[in-house]
Tab-separated table of C-alpha atoms and ligand atoms in Angstrom:
chain	number	residue	atom	x	y	z
A	243	MET	CA	-49.212	-80.466	253.352
A	244	LYS	CA	-52.833	-79.266	253.305
A	245	PRO	CA	-55.292	-81.593	252.636
A	246	GLN	CA	-57.053	-81.863	249.133
A	247	PRO	CA	-60.688	-81.492	249.972
A	248	PRO	CA	-62.519	-84.666	248.102
A	249	ILE	CA	-63.917	-84.332	244.577
A	250	THR	CA	-67.218	-84.119	244.300
A	251	ARG	CA	-69.254	-85.799	241.960
A	252	ARG	CA	-69.644	-83.481	239.766
A	253	GLU	CA	-65.635	-82.714	239.102
A	254	PHE	CA	-65.174	-86.268	238.968
A	255	LEU	CA	-67.082	-86.577	235.974
A	256	THR	CA	-65.962	-83.274	234.145
A	257	THR	CA	-62.635	-84.703	234.630
A	258	THR	CA	-62.846	-87.812	233.698
A	259	SER	CA	-64.926	-87.089	230.734
A	260	ALA	CA	-62.560	-84.514	230.174
A	261	THR	CA	-59.498	-87.214	230.434
A	262	LEU	CA	-61.756	-89.692	227.995
A	263	LEU	CA	-62.208	-86.276	225.300
A	264	LEU	CA	-58.882	-85.434	224.716
A	265	ALA	CA	-57.889	-89.856	224.862
A	266	ALA	CA	-60.735	-90.116	222.451
A	267	GLN	CA	-59.284	-87.529	220.299
A	268	LEU	CA	-55.372	-89.276	221.277
A	269	PRO	CA	-55.073	-91.885	218.005
A	270	GLY	CA	-53.005	-94.903	219.325
A	271	ARG	CA	-54.214	-94.276	222.881
A	272	ALA	CA	-57.120	-95.650	224.530
A	273	ALA	CA	-58.383	-97.453	221.535
A	274	THR	CA	-61.533	-99.209	223.017
A	275	GLU	CA	-62.754	-95.804	223.488
A	276	PRO	CA	-65.040	-94.897	220.473
A	277	ALA	CA	-63.832	-92.333	218.481
A	278	ALA	CA	-65.923	-89.368	217.353
A	279	LYS	CA	-67.626	-89.924	214.209
A	280	LEU	CA	-66.356	-88.821	211.089
A	281	ALA	CA	-68.588	-85.456	209.647
A	282	ARG	CA	-68.260	-87.662	206.216
A	283	ASP	CA	-70.645	-90.815	207.824
A	284	GLY	CA	-72.741	-87.444	209.622
A	285	GLY	CA	-71.006	-86.942	212.877
A	286	GLU	CA	-70.460	-82.780	213.640
A	287	LYS	CA	-67.706	-81.557	212.251
A	288	ALA	CA	-64.309	-80.557	213.664
A	289	VAL	CA	-64.259	-77.320	211.981
A	290	PRO	CA	-67.683	-75.436	211.775
A	291	VAL	CA	-65.679	-72.509	210.225
A	292	ALA	CA	-65.516	-70.541	207.230
A	293	MET	CA	-61.753	-70.596	206.414
A	294	PRO	CA	-60.683	-67.198	207.199
A	295	ARG	CA	-58.722	-65.352	204.448
A	296	PRO	CA	-56.576	-62.257	204.431
A	297	LYS	CA	-57.773	-58.790	202.909
A	298	ARG	CA	-54.325	-58.751	201.234
A	299	TRP	CA	-54.277	-55.499	200.098
A	300	GLY	CA	-56.396	-52.165	200.236
A	301	GLU	CA	-55.194	-47.962	201.099
A	302	ARG	CA	-51.444	-48.633	201.124
A	303	GLU	CA	-51.857	-50.833	197.876
A	304	LEU	CA	-54.340	-48.594	196.075
A	305	ALA	CA	-52.364	-44.786	197.775
A	306	GLN	CA	-48.941	-46.321	196.096
A	307	LEU	CA	-50.444	-46.591	192.684
A	308	GLY	CA	-52.121	-43.214	192.535
A	309	GLU	CA	-48.875	-42.009	193.284
A	310	ALA	CA	-47.524	-43.701	190.133
A	311	VAL	CA	-50.051	-42.907	187.909
A	312	GLN	CA	-49.681	-38.631	189.244
A	313	GLN	CA	-46.105	-39.974	186.934
A	314	PRO	CA	-45.799	-38.516	183.370
A	315	SER	CA	-44.268	-42.209	182.513
A	316	LEU	CA	-44.967	-45.810	183.834
A	317	TYR	CA	-41.766	-47.395	182.241
A	318	TYR	CA	-39.416	-48.840	184.934
A	319	TRP	CA	-35.850	-47.358	184.667
A	320	ARG	CA	-34.954	-44.643	186.429
A	321	ASN	CA	-38.377	-44.314	188.205
A	322	GLN	CA	-40.135	-43.273	191.525
A	323	GLN	CA	-42.175	-47.458	191.641
A	324	THR	CA	-39.564	-48.708	190.590
A	325	LYS	CA	-36.383	-46.758	193.145
A	326	LEU	CA	-39.104	-47.539	195.986
A	327	LEU	CA	-39.857	-51.095	195.130
A	328	THR	CA	-35.712	-51.193	195.261
A	329	GLN	CA	-35.385	-49.537	198.234
A	330	ARG	CA	-37.408	-51.196	200.171
A	331	PHE	CA	-36.170	-54.598	199.113
A	332	GLN	CA	-32.893	-53.931	200.037
A	333	GLN	CA	-33.817	-53.490	203.322
A	334	TYR	CA	-35.134	-56.727	204.071
A	335	TYR	CA	-31.796	-58.248	201.621
A	336	PRO	CA	-28.858	-56.035	201.607
A	337	HIS	CA	-27.668	-56.498	197.537
A	338	GLU	CA	-26.381	-54.007	195.936
A	339	PHE	CA	-28.452	-55.170	192.249
A	340	VAL	CA	-31.569	-55.082	192.460
A	341	GLN	CA	-33.534	-56.351	188.828
A	342	PRO	CA	-37.427	-55.871	189.090
A	343	CYS	CA	-38.582	-57.938	186.343
A	344	SER	CA	-42.138	-59.593	184.951
A	345	SER	CA	-41.890	-63.174	186.461
A	346	GLY	CA	-40.271	-65.822	188.731
A	347	SER	CA	-39.461	-67.527	185.651
A	348	ALA	CA	-37.869	-63.839	184.297
A	349	ALA	CA	-36.076	-63.719	187.122
A	350	LEU	CA	-34.431	-67.379	186.770
A	351	HIS	CA	-33.683	-66.565	182.804
A	352	ILE	CA	-32.371	-63.654	183.943
A	353	ALA	CA	-29.626	-65.495	186.614
A	354	VAL	CA	-29.168	-68.310	184.451
A	355	GLY	CA	-27.958	-66.149	181.257
A	356	ALA	CA	-26.273	-63.633	183.577
A	357	ALA	CA	-24.533	-67.192	184.304
A	358	GLY	CA	-23.320	-67.029	181.155
A	359	VAL	CA	-25.125	-70.871	180.865
A	360	ALA	CA	-24.156	-72.114	177.075
A	361	PRO	CA	-25.508	-74.036	175.549
A	362	GLY	CA	-24.885	-78.288	176.018
A	363	ASP	CA	-23.636	-77.124	180.069
A	364	GLU	CA	-25.752	-78.117	182.644
A	365	VAL	CA	-27.493	-76.570	185.899
A	366	ILE	CA	-28.511	-78.476	188.648
A	367	THR	CA	-31.569	-78.022	190.642
A	368	THR	CA	-34.676	-79.693	191.880
A	369	SER	CA	-37.624	-81.527	189.780
A	370	VAL	CA	-40.466	-80.566	193.131
A	371	THR	CA	-40.757	-77.445	191.865
A	372	ASP	CA	-42.311	-74.806	190.166
A	373	ILE	CA	-41.377	-75.252	185.599
A	374	GLY	CA	-40.072	-71.568	186.239
A	375	THR	CA	-37.196	-72.668	187.524
A	376	VAL	CA	-35.421	-74.136	184.536
A	377	ILE	CA	-37.882	-72.351	181.522
A	378	GLY	CA	-34.581	-70.389	181.661
A	379	VAL	CA	-32.514	-72.913	181.658
A	380	LEU	CA	-33.742	-74.637	179.345
A	381	TYR	CA	-34.486	-71.547	176.541
A	382	GLN	CA	-30.661	-70.611	176.961
A	383	ASN	CA	-30.739	-74.515	175.537
A	384	ALA	CA	-28.901	-75.868	178.970
A	385	VAL	CA	-29.682	-78.882	180.344
A	386	PRO	CA	-31.838	-79.479	183.909
A	387	VAL	CA	-30.307	-82.366	185.841
A	388	PHE	CA	-31.807	-83.016	189.232
A	389	ALA	CA	-30.543	-83.433	192.110
A	390	ASP	CA	-33.133	-85.908	194.447
A	391	LEU	CA	-34.847	-84.626	198.084
A	392	LEU	CA	-34.143	-84.654	201.774
A	393	PRO	CA	-37.205	-86.652	203.093
A	394	ASP	CA	-38.449	-84.791	205.431
A	395	THR	CA	-37.291	-81.037	204.804
A	396	TYR	CA	-38.480	-81.411	200.486
A	397	ASN	CA	-35.090	-79.021	200.014
A	398	PRO	CA	-32.491	-80.606	197.778
A	399	ASP	CA	-30.046	-83.192	199.413
A	400	PRO	CA	-26.313	-81.415	199.015
A	401	ALA	CA	-24.643	-84.898	198.607
A	402	ASP	CA	-26.768	-86.258	195.755
A	403	VAL	CA	-26.184	-82.726	194.149
A	404	GLU	CA	-22.119	-83.486	194.141
A	405	ARG	CA	-22.887	-86.341	192.802
A	406	LYS	CA	-25.068	-84.974	190.059
A	407	ILE	CA	-21.891	-82.311	189.677
A	408	THR	CA	-19.535	-82.632	185.390
A	409	PRO	CA	-17.265	-81.151	183.939
A	410	ARG	CA	-20.371	-79.673	182.025
A	411	THR	CA	-21.744	-78.060	185.115
A	412	LYS	CA	-21.892	-74.573	185.743
A	413	ALA	CA	-25.043	-73.975	188.003
A	414	ILE	CA	-26.841	-74.436	190.495
A	415	ILE	CA	-30.320	-73.308	191.588
A	416	VAL	CA	-31.379	-74.328	194.687
A	417	VAL	CA	-35.296	-73.962	195.447
A	418	HIS	CA	-36.504	-72.742	198.898
A	419	LEU	CA	-39.548	-75.898	198.680
A	420	MET	CA	-42.574	-74.337	200.703
A	421	GLY	CA	-40.641	-71.344	202.167
A	422	ASN	CA	-38.707	-74.242	203.740
A	423	PRO	CA	-34.772	-72.381	203.626
A	424	ALA	CA	-32.132	-75.282	201.752
A	425	ARG	CA	-28.957	-76.002	202.888
A	426	LEU	CA	-27.802	-73.452	201.632
A	427	ALA	CA	-24.288	-72.688	203.684
A	428	GLU	CA	-23.605	-77.027	203.134
A	429	LEU	CA	-24.476	-76.055	198.727
A	430	LYS	CA	-22.925	-73.207	198.670
A	431	GLU	CA	-19.625	-75.540	200.004
A	432	ILE	CA	-20.076	-77.841	197.460
A	433	ALA	CA	-20.279	-74.688	194.533
A	434	ASP	CA	-17.111	-72.747	195.727
A	435	ARG	CA	-15.457	-75.886	195.888
A	436	HIS	CA	-16.201	-77.114	191.931
A	437	ASN	CA	-16.299	-72.921	190.744
A	438	LEU	CA	-20.391	-73.645	189.901
A	439	ILE	CA	-23.274	-70.477	190.836
A	440	LEU	CA	-25.629	-70.784	193.031
A	441	ILE	CA	-28.553	-69.223	192.665
A	442	GLU	CA	-31.302	-69.204	195.024
A	443	ASP	CA	-34.789	-70.268	194.227
A	444	CYS	CA	-36.861	-67.317	197.029
A	445	CYS	CA	-40.009	-67.721	194.478
A	446	GLN	CA	-41.798	-69.482	197.703
A	447	ALA	CA	-39.984	-68.165	200.008
A	448	TRP	CA	-40.765	-64.128	200.923
A	449	GLY	CA	-39.669	-63.133	204.948
A	450	ALA	CA	-37.744	-67.113	204.142
A	451	ARG	CA	-34.225	-67.038	207.411
A	452	TYR	CA	-32.079	-69.463	207.676
A	453	ARG	CA	-30.021	-70.043	210.603
A	454	GLY	CA	-31.303	-66.622	211.710
A	455	GLN	CA	-30.325	-64.258	208.264
A	456	PRO	CA	-32.562	-63.372	205.080
A	457	ILE	CA	-32.327	-66.154	202.727
A	458	THR	CA	-30.376	-64.800	199.374
A	459	MET	CA	-27.041	-64.846	201.409
A	460	HIS	CA	-25.015	-67.619	200.110
A	461	GLY	CA	-26.072	-67.768	196.195
A	462	GLN	CA	-24.824	-65.272	194.011
A	463	MET	CA	-27.764	-64.141	192.395
A	464	SER	CA	-31.674	-64.888	194.197
A	465	CYS	CA	-34.927	-65.155	192.710
A	466	PHE	CA	-38.163	-63.697	193.780
A	467	SER	CA	-41.990	-63.614	192.127
A	468	HIS	CA	-44.744	-61.565	192.436
A	469	GLN	CA	-46.960	-63.965	191.051
A	470	ASP	CA	-50.518	-63.916	193.023
A	471	SER	CA	-49.919	-66.759	194.976
A	472	LYS	CA	-46.900	-65.668	196.135
A	473	HIS	CA	-46.565	-63.985	200.102
A	474	ILE	CA	-45.467	-60.535	197.691
A	475	ALA	CA	-47.466	-59.976	194.800
A	476	CYS	CA	-48.552	-57.755	192.133
A	477	GLY	CA	-50.770	-60.454	190.268
A	478	ASP	CA	-47.470	-60.841	187.925
A	479	GLY	CA	-44.207	-59.602	188.287
A	480	GLY	CA	-40.524	-60.723	189.389
A	481	LEU	CA	-37.165	-59.706	190.571
A	482	VAL	CA	-33.889	-60.765	190.185
A	483	THR	CA	-30.585	-59.279	192.706
A	484	THR	CA	-26.979	-59.970	193.243
A	485	SER	CA	-24.053	-58.353	195.377
A	486	ASP	CA	-21.387	-59.420	192.393
A	487	PRO	CA	-20.140	-56.715	191.146
A	488	LYS	CA	-19.702	-58.309	187.646
A	489	LEU	CA	-22.893	-59.784	187.255
A	490	GLY	CA	-24.847	-57.496	188.906
A	491	PRO	CA	-25.091	-54.732	185.476
A	492	LEU	CA	-25.566	-58.282	183.644
A	493	LEU	CA	-29.545	-58.734	185.528
A	494	ILE	CA	-30.432	-55.139	183.786
A	495	LYS	CA	-28.645	-56.351	180.216
A	496	TYR	CA	-30.688	-59.928	180.399
A	497	GLY	CA	-34.238	-58.469	181.868
A	498	ASP	CA	-33.933	-55.565	179.093
A	499	LYS	CA	-33.523	-56.661	175.714
A	500	ALA	CA	-29.308	-57.034	176.238
A	501	VAL	CA	-29.477	-52.500	176.681
A	502	ASN	CA	-26.844	-52.764	179.747
A	503	ARG	CA	-28.491	-49.513	180.752
A	504	LEU	CA	-25.468	-49.075	183.765
A	505	HIS	CA	-22.748	-49.299	180.003
A	506	PRO	CA	-24.438	-48.856	176.935
A	507	ALA	CA	-21.009	-49.882	175.056
A	508	ASP	CA	-21.629	-53.071	176.442
A	509	SER	CA	-24.902	-53.792	174.969
A	510	SER	CA	-26.480	-56.447	172.567
A	511	ASN	CA	-23.938	-58.785	171.662
A	512	VAL	CA	-26.392	-61.413	173.385
A	513	LEU	CA	-30.220	-62.120	172.951
A	514	ALA	CA	-32.527	-61.185	176.019
A	515	PRO	CA	-36.430	-61.141	176.279
A	516	ASN	CA	-38.176	-58.034	177.299
A	517	TYR	CA	-38.988	-59.126	180.823
A	518	ARG	CA	-39.623	-55.731	182.403
A	519	ILE	CA	-41.537	-54.863	184.757
A	520	THR	CA	-44.101	-51.942	184.893
A	521	GLU	CA	-44.573	-48.519	187.208
A	522	LEU	CA	-48.045	-49.686	188.148
A	523	GLN	CA	-46.505	-53.451	189.905
A	524	ALA	CA	-43.562	-51.574	191.526
A	525	ALA	CA	-45.849	-49.175	193.026
A	526	PHE	CA	-47.929	-52.741	194.491
A	527	VAL	CA	-45.007	-54.501	194.964
A	528	ALA	CA	-43.197	-52.117	196.482
A	529	ALA	CA	-46.685	-51.181	199.005
A	530	GLN	CA	-46.654	-55.019	199.616
A	531	LEU	CA	-43.614	-54.565	201.217
A	532	THR	CA	-44.417	-53.054	203.661
A	533	ARG	CA	-46.605	-56.123	204.831
A	534	LEU	CA	-43.820	-58.793	204.581
A	535	GLU	CA	-42.268	-59.094	207.957
A	536	GLU	CA	-46.155	-59.250	209.461
A	537	ILE	CA	-46.588	-62.069	206.277
A	538	ALA	CA	-43.568	-63.697	206.673
A	539	SER	CA	-43.693	-63.620	210.882
A	540	LYS	CA	-47.318	-64.651	211.049
A	541	ARG	CA	-47.075	-67.436	208.527
A	542	SER	CA	-43.920	-69.300	210.177
A	543	GLN	CA	-45.641	-68.699	213.797
A	544	LEU	CA	-48.753	-70.794	212.298
A	545	GLY	CA	-46.894	-73.489	210.650
A	546	ALA	CA	-44.971	-73.709	213.241
A	547	LEU	CA	-47.953	-74.335	215.706
A	548	LEU	CA	-49.359	-77.147	213.679
A	549	THR	CA	-45.965	-78.527	213.200
A	550	ALA	CA	-46.286	-79.209	217.065
A	551	GLU	CA	-49.853	-79.825	217.328
A	552	LEU	CA	-49.125	-82.930	214.729
A	553	ALA	CA	-46.024	-84.009	215.933
A	554	ASP	CA	-47.951	-87.114	218.175
A	555	ILE	CA	-49.917	-88.338	214.673
A	556	PRO	CA	-47.693	-91.103	213.563
A	557	MET	CA	-50.375	-91.119	210.562
A	558	ILE	CA	-48.401	-88.651	209.760
A	559	GLN	CA	-45.124	-86.678	209.341
A	560	PRO	CA	-44.827	-82.405	209.574
A	561	GLN	CA	-41.947	-80.796	207.179
A	562	ARG	CA	-39.019	-79.918	209.241
A	563	VAL	CA	-37.800	-76.984	209.744
A	564	GLU	CA	-33.884	-76.229	211.132
A	565	ALA	CA	-34.062	-74.795	214.542
A	566	GLN	CA	-32.809	-71.419	213.525
A	567	ASP	CA	-34.502	-70.938	210.489
A	568	ARG	CA	-37.191	-69.191	209.249
A	569	CYS	CA	-40.245	-71.435	206.866
A	570	VAL	CA	-42.783	-68.950	206.008
A	571	HIS	CA	-44.830	-71.897	204.739
A	572	TRP	CA	-46.109	-70.886	200.678
A	573	GLY	CA	-49.459	-73.815	201.777
A	574	TYR	CA	-48.279	-76.382	204.487
A	575	MET	CA	-46.410	-78.919	203.492
A	576	CYS	CA	-46.802	-82.724	205.437
A	577	ARG	CA	-46.323	-86.036	204.872
A	578	PHE	CA	-49.001	-88.654	204.927
A	579	VAL	CA	-47.251	-92.696	206.372
A	580	PRO	CA	-49.619	-95.305	205.347
A	581	GLU	CA	-48.102	-98.150	207.308
A	582	GLN	CA	-49.464	-96.054	210.329
A	583	ALA	CA	-53.022	-95.574	208.023
A	584	ARG	CA	-56.234	-98.202	207.605
A	585	CYS	CA	-56.844	-96.006	204.475
A	586	ASP	CA	-55.090	-94.193	201.564
A	587	ARG	CA	-53.803	-90.905	200.956
A	588	ALA	CA	-57.728	-89.735	199.093
A	589	GLN	CA	-59.320	-91.067	201.593
A	590	PHE	CA	-57.778	-88.777	204.228
A	591	VAL	CA	-57.725	-85.365	202.742
A	592	GLN	CA	-61.246	-86.508	201.938
A	593	ALA	CA	-62.373	-87.122	205.442
A	594	LEU	CA	-60.672	-83.913	206.419
A	595	ALA	CA	-62.103	-81.869	204.040
A	596	ALA	CA	-65.831	-83.103	204.967
A	597	GLU	CA	-64.507	-82.357	208.679
A	598	GLY	CA	-63.884	-78.711	207.495
A	599	ALA	CA	-60.041	-78.854	207.020
A	600	PRO	CA	-58.599	-77.685	203.556
A	601	PHE	CA	-55.933	-80.114	202.987
A	602	SER	CA	-55.616	-81.504	199.212
A	603	ALA	CA	-53.612	-84.759	198.465
A	604	GLY	CA	-49.922	-83.611	196.619
A	605	TYR	CA	-48.187	-80.465	194.891
A	606	ILE	CA	-47.634	-81.466	191.445
A	607	PRO	CA	-48.492	-84.358	189.952
A	608	VAL	CA	-45.082	-85.467	188.967
A	609	PRO	CA	-41.413	-84.353	189.400
A	610	LEU	CA	-40.322	-82.639	186.293
A	611	TYR	CA	-38.501	-84.941	184.438
A	612	GLY	CA	-42.496	-87.063	184.698
A	613	LEU	CA	-43.595	-84.135	182.432
A	614	PRO	CA	-44.323	-85.272	178.950
A	615	MET	CA	-42.440	-82.956	177.283
A	616	PHE	CA	-39.199	-84.073	179.335
A	617	GLN	CA	-39.918	-87.794	178.511
A	618	ASN	CA	-40.056	-87.237	175.041
A	619	HIS	CA	-37.454	-84.288	174.296
A	620	SER	CA	-39.710	-82.345	172.817
A	621	PHE	CA	-38.919	-79.003	174.004
A	622	PHE	CA	-38.972	-76.963	170.800
A	623	ALA	CA	-41.958	-78.084	168.669
A	624	GLY	CA	-40.862	-81.698	168.883
A	625	HIS	CA	-36.994	-81.100	169.089
A	626	TRP	CA	-34.834	-80.700	171.278
A	627	PRO	CA	-31.608	-79.405	169.585
A	628	ILE	CA	-28.748	-79.778	171.541
A	629	LYS	CA	-30.124	-83.106	172.088
A	630	GLU	CA	-29.914	-83.557	168.743
A	631	ALA	CA	-26.473	-81.557	167.766
A	632	GLY	CA	-25.052	-83.787	170.170
A	633	LEU	CA	-24.214	-81.347	172.804
A	634	THR	CA	-26.525	-84.081	175.625
A	635	THR	CA	-26.922	-87.209	176.022
A	636	MET	CA	-29.741	-86.502	178.973
A	637	ASP	CA	-32.057	-88.854	178.623
A	638	TYR	CA	-35.240	-88.094	181.131
A	639	ARG	CA	-36.729	-91.554	180.076
A	640	LYS	CA	-33.876	-92.778	182.686
A	641	VAL	CA	-34.177	-90.166	185.424
A	642	HIS	CA	-35.885	-91.849	188.646
A	643	LEU	CA	-35.350	-90.272	192.440
A	644	PRO	CA	-36.544	-92.555	194.950
A	645	VAL	CA	-37.327	-89.579	197.631
A	646	THR	CA	-38.792	-87.333	195.182
A	647	GLU	CA	-41.284	-89.499	193.924
A	648	ALA	CA	-41.872	-90.943	197.457
A	649	ILE	CA	-41.735	-87.470	198.423
A	650	LEU	CA	-45.118	-86.498	195.857
A	651	LYS	CA	-47.421	-89.956	195.722
A	652	THR	CA	-47.439	-89.271	199.725
A	653	CYS	CA	-47.634	-85.201	200.338
A	654	MET	CA	-49.861	-83.665	201.372
A	655	ARG	CA	-50.859	-79.531	201.402
A	656	PHE	CA	-53.028	-77.279	203.887
A	657	PRO	CA	-53.336	-74.032	202.476
A	658	LEU	CA	-52.097	-71.763	205.357
A	659	ASN	CA	-51.938	-68.408	204.922
A	660	GLU	CA	-51.755	-64.746	207.211
A	661	GLY	CA	-55.467	-64.776	207.511
A	662	MET	CA	-55.834	-67.834	210.474
A	663	ASP	CA	-55.337	-67.416	214.032
A	664	GLU	CA	-54.032	-69.886	216.835
A	665	ASP	CA	-57.708	-70.901	217.608
A	666	TYR	CA	-58.690	-71.846	213.698
A	667	ILE	CA	-55.256	-73.958	213.726
A	668	ARG	CA	-56.082	-75.956	217.214
A	669	LEU	CA	-59.696	-76.596	215.254
A	670	ILE	CA	-57.244	-78.106	212.280
A	671	THR	CA	-55.427	-79.959	214.755
A	672	LYS	CA	-58.897	-81.723	216.162
A	673	ALA	CA	-60.142	-82.111	212.534
A	674	VAL	CA	-56.771	-84.769	211.872
A	675	ARG	CA	-57.033	-85.627	214.846
A	676	LYS	CA	-60.236	-86.913	214.868
A	677	VAL	CA	-59.508	-88.714	211.686
A	678	ALA	CA	-56.290	-90.733	212.825
A	679	ARG	CA	-58.553	-92.132	215.254
A	680	HIS	CA	-60.624	-92.490	213.322
A	681	TYR	CA	-58.186	-94.441	210.740
A	682	ALA	CA	-55.228	-95.626	212.975
A	683	VAL	CA	-53.932	-98.763	212.715
B	8	PLP	C1	-39.962	-72.133	193.632
B	8	PLP	C2	-40.965	-71.570	192.067
B	8	PLP	N1	-39.673	-71.454	191.001
B	8	PLP	C3	-40.372	-70.419	190.069
B	8	PLP	C4	-40.887	-69.694	190.476
B	8	PLP	C5	-42.106	-69.365	188.683
B	8	PLP	O1	-42.468	-67.472	189.264
B	8	PLP	P1	-43.534	-67.077	188.252
B	8	PLP	O2	-45.345	-67.519	188.124
B	8	PLP	O3	-43.590	-65.060	188.706
B	8	PLP	O4	-43.462	-67.455	186.656
B	8	PLP	C6	-42.282	-70.037	190.875
B	8	PLP	C7	-43.926	-70.145	190.698
B	8	PLP	O5	-44.926	-70.176	190.821
B	8	PLP	C8	-42.358	-70.799	192.425
B	8	PLP	O6	-43.614	-71.211	192.982
């Protein structure tokens, strides 16, 4: 073996100080080394650059809007932009029936209407989500029943979903929270065994993949949002899709004032809102869809990097993504582990913000069942007609879901986006390590 040359003083100093620097950044290691001074206390910022933001729209959207403006009509039905949107959507999600509409909440209401959810029926879902998940359920005079979450994926706990099934249950709405695919195979098996309709709320999950396949392949209907903050956006808009030949024609009917444009004789025997999209929105979304793969893969890759980088910090528990799944991180969510810290979540997040790492504490302030309208059963001008009529005994004041509540008390969010790169994510990691080192127990 070739003898190693003796190490020079300069090399010794360089390697030792690099090791010490690394050790000082790692929580729980080399505890005797002084931690770097926090930016909050006058130290140097770990992230000295502004948060990158993507340029979300440009020439492609302008060109598509230009085409729409040449048309004599901007009405969605059988017009060019809605057709293009539908075709592009179907390249990702191979479903025969696609109903673009005015919002994600509208898409979910259409799905619940098409599922035949009637007054007093129960729909099981989760309560860490946007209120839009259940608006349609409530407007159909049905009852949202909340199941608990899994502590590490923040998605529905299939066992608790099954426990919540009663003879009144009609459907399950599964939310893929933060773009992380839920346990679709198990939920579908439960739904089938109990003859329930499974609806996927994909509003936060454009481009997510479950066991290598796009989400939407297990639910009978799947709903998307084009609201401004979503991966694919046009300010506001939505879409509902199905491959079921019985449900397909109902999507049009429930999204378009009960007019079944495919089978006009079947029109007007139910009440349905005007949830139509316009050709301008459709043009914009059609152009946006050409960016989907790039956005989804970038977010997924950056999120996976952040998770890997945070993995050895005891005070942080990243969101678990199953090995074969693709989480598209509509925001990066993780949990703070208070037992591992000499500070609370608010102090931790404030210290991170001072370092230039824009984390925020929490997501929605309370689970949906904790909102005043649920606690007071006051959905309709102070009333909940189905409760007053004895069609439900639901009392949201008695609902307590331990995992759900623990997640909301400990979660933190980082506004991950496709404009960031690996170097920026590593700077963020550096900030988290620095603050974690400072507060390590
Ligand atoms: C999980 C989830 N479901 C439903 C919705 C409702 O979508 P929209 O805001 O387009 O009505 C949203 C939007 O924030 C959402 O994140």
